[in-house]
mmCIF file of C-alpha atoms in Angstrom:
data_model
loop_
_atom_site.group_PDB
_atom_site.id
_atom_site.type_symbol
_atom_site.label_atom_id
_atom_site.label_comp_id
_atom_site.label_asym_id
_atom_site.label_seq_id
_atom_site.Cartn_x
_atom_site.Cartn_y
_atom_site.Cartn_z
ATOM 1 C CA MET A 1 28.509 -10.055 28.180
ATOM 2 C CA ASP A 2 26.841 -13.239 26.713
ATOM 3 C CA LEU A 3 23.561 -10.683 25.860
ATOM 4 C CA LYS A 4 20.791 -12.230 24.374
ATOM 5 C CA PRO A 5 19.423 -10.658 20.981
ATOM 6 C CA VAL A 6 15.860 -8.889 21.421
ATOM 7 C CA PRO A 7 13.754 -8.598 18.107
ATOM 8 C CA VAL A 8 12.445 -4.609 17.544
ATOM 9 C CA GLU A 9 8.944 -4.950 15.183
ATOM 10 C CA PRO A 10 10.039 -3.142 12.239
ATOM 11 C CA GLN A 11 7.913 -0.071 11.406
ATOM 12 C CA LEU A 12 4.930 -0.538 9.149
ATOM 13 C CA ARG A 13 3.951 1.856 6.292
ATOM 14 C CA PHE A 14 1.010 2.416 7.043
ATOM 15 C CA ASP A 15 -0.630 3.610 10.639
ATOM 16 C CA HIS A 16 -4.569 2.694 10.262
ATOM 17 C CA PHE A 17 -5.424 4.369 13.917
ATOM 18 C CA ASP A 18 -6.880 1.772 15.121
ATOM 19 C CA SER A 19 -5.092 1.078 18.570
ATOM 20 C CA ASP A 20 -6.082 3.721 21.352
ATOM 21 C CA LYS A 21 -2.699 3.909 21.950
ATOM 22 C CA LEU A 22 0.201 5.991 19.600
ATOM 23 C CA GLY A 23 2.818 3.436 18.495
ATOM 24 C CA LEU A 24 6.583 4.393 19.811
ATOM 25 C CA GLN A 25 7.651 5.972 16.540
ATOM 26 C CA TRP A 26 4.742 8.237 16.407
ATOM 27 C CA MET A 27 6.575 12.259 18.364
ATOM 28 C CA PHE A 28 5.040 15.218 19.576
ATOM 29 C CA LEU A 29 6.831 18.684 19.359
ATOM 30 C CA ARG A 30 8.151 19.252 22.823
ATOM 31 C CA ASN A 31 5.966 17.615 25.812
ATOM 32 C CA PRO A 32 2.859 15.715 23.672
ATOM 33 C CA GLN A 33 -0.483 17.069 25.305
ATOM 34 C CA GLU A 34 -3.193 14.193 25.508
ATOM 35 C CA ASP A 35 -5.711 17.628 24.664
ATOM 36 C CA LEU A 36 -4.338 18.002 21.086
ATOM 37 C CA TYR A 37 -5.753 14.255 20.022
ATOM 38 C CA SER A 38 -8.185 11.600 20.365
ATOM 39 C CA LEU A 39 -7.246 8.096 19.052
ATOM 40 C CA THR A 40 -11.295 7.268 20.882
ATOM 41 C CA GLU A 41 -13.150 9.755 19.878
ATOM 42 C CA ARG A 42 -13.417 8.341 16.434
ATOM 43 C CA LYS A 43 -12.276 5.256 15.967
ATOM 44 C CA GLY A 44 -9.956 4.242 13.322
ATOM 45 C CA TYR A 45 -8.638 7.666 13.349
ATOM 46 C CA LEU A 46 -6.524 10.095 14.886
ATOM 47 C CA ARG A 47 -8.481 12.914 15.032
ATOM 48 C CA LEU A 48 -6.423 16.696 15.862
ATOM 49 C CA LYS A 49 -7.732 19.254 18.337
ATOM 50 C CA LEU A 50 -7.459 22.545 15.971
ATOM 51 C CA LYS A 51 -5.498 25.128 19.231
ATOM 52 C CA PRO A 52 -4.539 28.696 18.197
ATOM 53 C CA GLN A 53 -0.585 27.853 18.303
ATOM 54 C CA THR A 54 0.798 27.361 15.316
ATOM 55 C CA LEU A 55 4.030 25.019 14.070
ATOM 56 C CA LYS A 56 5.912 28.508 14.245
ATOM 57 C CA GLU A 57 5.683 29.212 17.781
ATOM 58 C CA LYS A 58 7.157 27.568 20.200
ATOM 59 C CA GLU A 59 4.418 26.089 21.631
ATOM 60 C CA ASN A 60 2.945 22.417 21.576
ATOM 61 C CA SER A 61 0.682 22.852 18.616
ATOM 62 C CA SER A 62 -1.756 20.083 17.249
ATOM 63 C CA PHE A 63 1.054 18.213 15.346
ATOM 64 C CA VAL A 64 1.871 14.712 14.825
ATOM 65 C CA CYS A 65 5.098 13.625 13.480
ATOM 66 C CA LEU A 66 7.748 10.582 12.785
ATOM 67 C CA ARG A 67 10.887 10.954 11.609
ATOM 68 C CA GLN A 68 11.804 11.163 7.906
ATOM 69 C CA ARG A 69 14.163 8.239 7.409
ATOM 70 C CA HIS A 70 14.976 8.418 3.442
ATOM 71 C CA MET A 71 15.768 10.955 0.865
ATOM 72 C CA ASP A 72 13.480 10.008 -1.355
ATOM 73 C CA TYR A 73 10.764 9.130 0.234
ATOM 74 C CA VAL A 74 5.929 9.144 -0.348
ATOM 75 C CA ALA A 75 4.467 9.536 2.629
ATOM 76 C CA ALA A 76 0.381 10.223 2.265
ATOM 77 C CA THR A 77 -2.680 11.111 4.417
ATOM 78 C CA ALA A 78 -6.556 11.463 4.195
ATOM 79 C CA MET A 79 -7.658 13.512 5.876
ATOM 80 C CA GLU A 80 -11.526 14.738 6.659
ATOM 81 C CA PHE A 81 -11.404 18.393 7.486
ATOM 82 C CA VAL A 82 -13.820 21.193 6.385
ATOM 83 C CA PRO A 83 -12.515 24.590 6.989
ATOM 84 C CA GLY A 84 -14.963 27.298 8.691
ATOM 85 C CA ASN A 85 -13.583 29.779 8.435
ATOM 86 C CA ALA A 86 -9.730 32.172 7.293
ATOM 87 C CA ASN A 87 -7.801 31.361 11.098
ATOM 88 C CA GLU A 88 -8.719 26.915 10.149
ATOM 89 C CA THR A 89 -6.310 25.125 8.804
ATOM 90 C CA ALA A 90 -4.284 21.154 8.843
ATOM 91 C CA GLY A 91 -2.446 19.325 6.357
ATOM 92 C CA LEU A 92 0.643 17.763 6.102
ATOM 93 C CA VAL A 93 4.047 19.154 6.518
ATOM 94 C CA VAL A 94 8.189 18.504 6.837
ATOM 95 C CA ILE A 95 9.804 20.337 9.041
ATOM 96 C CA GLN A 96 12.907 20.891 10.325
ATOM 97 C CA ASN A 97 12.867 23.318 13.206
ATOM 98 C CA ASP A 98 9.428 26.315 13.914
ATOM 99 C CA GLN A 99 11.639 28.787 11.612
ATOM 100 C CA TYR A 100 11.730 25.940 8.370
ATOM 101 C CA HIS A 101 9.407 24.134 7.428
ATOM 102 C CA ILE A 102 6.500 23.286 3.901
ATOM 103 C CA ARG A 103 3.676 22.167 4.230
ATOM 104 C CA ILE A 104 0.376 21.452 2.720
ATOM 105 C CA GLU A 105 -3.058 21.955 4.381
ATOM 106 C CA ARG A 106 -6.760 22.821 3.335
ATOM 107 C CA ALA A 107 -8.287 26.120 4.530
ATOM 108 C CA LEU A 108 -10.381 28.916 3.326
ATOM 109 C CA THR A 109 -8.860 31.724 1.091
ATOM 110 C CA GLU A 110 -12.078 34.862 -0.021
ATOM 111 C CA ASN A 111 -15.470 32.368 0.911
ATOM 112 C CA GLN A 112 -12.951 29.350 -1.050
ATOM 113 C CA GLN A 113 -12.091 25.473 0.023
ATOM 114 C CA VAL A 114 -8.565 25.437 -1.009
ATOM 115 C CA LEU A 115 -5.214 23.230 -1.133
ATOM 116 C CA ARG A 116 -2.600 24.828 -1.125
ATOM 117 C CA VAL A 117 1.324 24.433 -0.345
ATOM 118 C CA VAL A 118 3.276 27.179 1.647
ATOM 119 C CA THR A 119 6.963 27.422 1.705
ATOM 120 C CA VAL A 120 8.269 29.127 5.839
ATOM 121 C CA ILE A 121 11.834 30.164 6.159
ATOM 122 C CA ASP A 122 13.615 32.108 8.728
ATOM 123 C CA GLY A 123 9.918 32.608 9.724
ATOM 124 C CA GLN A 124 8.344 33.892 6.747
ATOM 125 C CA ASP A 125 5.460 32.592 4.617
ATOM 126 C CA THR A 126 4.981 32.372 0.438
ATOM 127 C CA HIS A 127 2.132 30.644 -1.245
ATOM 128 C CA ILE A 128 3.618 28.777 -3.576
ATOM 129 C CA ALA A 129 0.388 26.631 -5.089
ATOM 130 C CA GLN A 130 -2.936 26.658 -4.569
ATOM 131 C CA ILE A 131 -6.105 24.549 -6.466
ATOM 132 C CA ALA A 132 -10.103 24.812 -5.616
ATOM 133 C CA LEU A 133 -11.829 22.307 -3.965
ATOM 134 C CA ASP A 134 -15.289 22.341 -3.971
ATOM 135 C CA ASP A 135 -16.952 22.918 -0.972
ATOM 136 C CA GLU A 136 -18.703 19.906 -0.218
ATOM 137 C CA VAL A 137 -15.822 17.643 -0.661
ATOM 138 C CA SER A 138 -15.037 16.790 3.071
ATOM 139 C CA ARG A 139 -12.009 14.185 2.727
ATOM 140 C CA VAL A 140 -9.767 14.501 0.694
ATOM 141 C CA TYR A 141 -6.914 12.231 0.134
ATOM 142 C CA ILE A 142 -3.208 13.990 -0.260
ATOM 143 C CA LYS A 143 0.647 12.900 -1.057
ATOM 144 C CA LEU A 144 3.944 13.828 -0.738
ATOM 145 C CA ALA A 145 6.701 12.564 -2.841
ATOM 146 C CA ALA A 146 10.496 13.221 -2.532
ATOM 147 C CA THR A 147 12.986 12.756 -4.856
ATOM 148 C CA GLY A 148 16.754 13.469 -3.018
ATOM 149 C CA GLN A 149 16.239 17.409 -2.319
ATOM 150 C CA GLN A 150 12.829 17.580 -4.665
ATOM 151 C CA LEU A 151 9.654 17.583 -3.658
ATOM 152 C CA ASN A 152 5.875 16.759 -5.327
ATOM 153 C CA PHE A 153 2.937 17.913 -3.555
ATOM 154 C CA TYR A 154 -1.018 15.806 -4.935
ATOM 155 C CA TYR A 155 -4.165 15.154 -3.466
ATOM 156 C CA SER A 156 -7.944 13.373 -4.582
ATOM 157 C CA THR A 157 -10.867 13.322 -3.900
ATOM 158 C CA ASP A 158 -11.896 9.936 -4.570
ATOM 159 C CA GLY A 159 -7.831 7.576 -3.057
ATOM 160 C CA SER A 160 -7.589 6.908 -6.680
ATOM 161 C CA GLN A 161 -6.638 9.631 -9.130
ATOM 162 C CA TYR A 162 -4.108 12.284 -7.929
ATOM 163 C CA HIS A 163 -3.626 15.372 -9.136
ATOM 164 C CA LEU A 164 -0.541 16.909 -9.233
ATOM 165 C CA VAL A 165 -0.644 20.173 -6.751
ATOM 166 C CA ALA A 166 3.164 21.742 -7.431
ATOM 167 C CA GLU A 167 5.251 19.875 -8.986
ATOM 168 C CA GLN A 168 9.928 20.084 -7.927
ATOM 169 C CA VAL A 169 9.514 22.060 -4.498
ATOM 170 C CA ASP A 170 13.099 22.783 -3.242
ATOM 171 C CA THR A 171 14.046 20.993 0.116
ATOM 172 C CA SER A 172 17.411 23.123 0.629
ATOM 173 C CA SER A 173 15.954 25.011 2.832
ATOM 174 C CA LEU A 174 14.981 23.167 5.963
ATOM 175 C CA SER A 175 19.034 21.484 5.490
ATOM 176 C CA THR A 176 20.897 21.843 8.526
ATOM 177 C CA GLU A 177 23.142 23.806 6.278
ATOM 178 C CA VAL A 178 20.273 26.720 6.088
ATOM 179 C CA ALA A 179 18.114 25.666 8.695
ATOM 180 C CA GLY A 180 20.970 25.801 11.608
ATOM 181 C CA GLY A 181 20.771 22.761 14.118
ATOM 182 C CA PHE A 182 21.290 18.846 13.645
ATOM 183 C CA VAL A 183 18.115 16.661 14.076
ATOM 184 C CA GLY A 184 16.701 15.957 10.433
ATOM 185 C CA CYS A 185 13.428 16.695 9.139
ATOM 186 C CA CYS A 186 9.995 15.215 10.563
ATOM 187 C CA ILE A 187 6.630 14.323 8.592
ATOM 188 C CA GLY A 188 3.245 14.419 9.838
ATOM 189 C CA MET A 189 -0.206 15.965 10.515
ATOM 190 C CA PHE A 190 -0.910 19.139 11.347
ATOM 191 C CA SER A 191 -3.688 21.002 12.406
ATOM 192 C CA SER A 192 -4.763 24.619 13.684
ATOM 193 C CA SER A 193 -6.446 27.495 14.952
ATOM 194 C CA ASN A 194 -4.106 30.221 13.873
ATOM 195 C CA GLY A 195 -4.601 32.559 17.517
ATOM 196 C CA THR A 196 -7.590 31.949 17.261
ATOM 197 C CA THR A 197 -10.384 29.768 19.606
ATOM 198 C CA SER A 198 -11.851 27.087 17.694
ATOM 199 C CA ASN A 199 -13.613 23.581 18.128
ATOM 200 C CA GLN A 200 -13.319 22.145 14.436
ATOM 201 C CA VAL A 201 -10.921 18.881 14.607
ATOM 202 C CA ALA A 202 -9.324 17.691 11.230
ATOM 203 C CA ASP A 203 -9.942 13.220 11.250
ATOM 204 C CA PHE A 204 -6.646 11.908 9.584
ATOM 205 C CA ASP A 205 -7.719 7.936 8.519
ATOM 206 C CA TRP A 206 -4.418 6.620 8.124
ATOM 207 C CA PHE A 207 -0.866 7.807 7.760
ATOM 208 C CA GLU A 208 1.380 7.022 4.951
ATOM 209 C CA TYR A 209 5.623 7.271 4.811
ATOM 210 C CA GLY A 210 8.406 4.446 2.880
ATOM 211 C CA SER A 211 11.153 4.515 0.571
ATOM 212 C CA TYR A 212 10.505 4.329 -2.792
ATOM 213 C CA LYS A 213 13.217 1.258 -3.018
#
């Protein structure tokens, strides 16, 4: 059979969210729901609505992701979000399933704005690192850098000078041997009001994903 080759558009390292529609590389947990996000309410940004559902529930949560395609990679974003109470969170996550993931999120703890790293193993949260943020800082840059099964977390308030939040976090809990399944991991942006009602949003200016090589 004489079949003509069909060119495939290469996946870009950056997405600046300038289109009114997400590219086909983006995915959701379970069925996508348009009321969870918007590309038009603030042009040039992916806006995630804070909903009561979390990544740990078998529900449609505010989460947009890509497939992890490399062992050694960098994933980063610029996020504008200031939680108004202790239930409101948003950030980046590496997820295998609802019971096994690792996230870095902005949150409000004891009236202090923080950026924290949380591992979820068998459905149990463990806070492994946390840094304080100034209340007036609304825009924060978040970066994940993976080498094999080790993951480093960084943040910046100016987009140029990054600071370490957590170093060499073990990601073996996200493997098939531990978490089960065979689907691999996804990396993406999320927001949640953790069981409460909220009118808050988290705006993501861009997202970067790519291999070191």
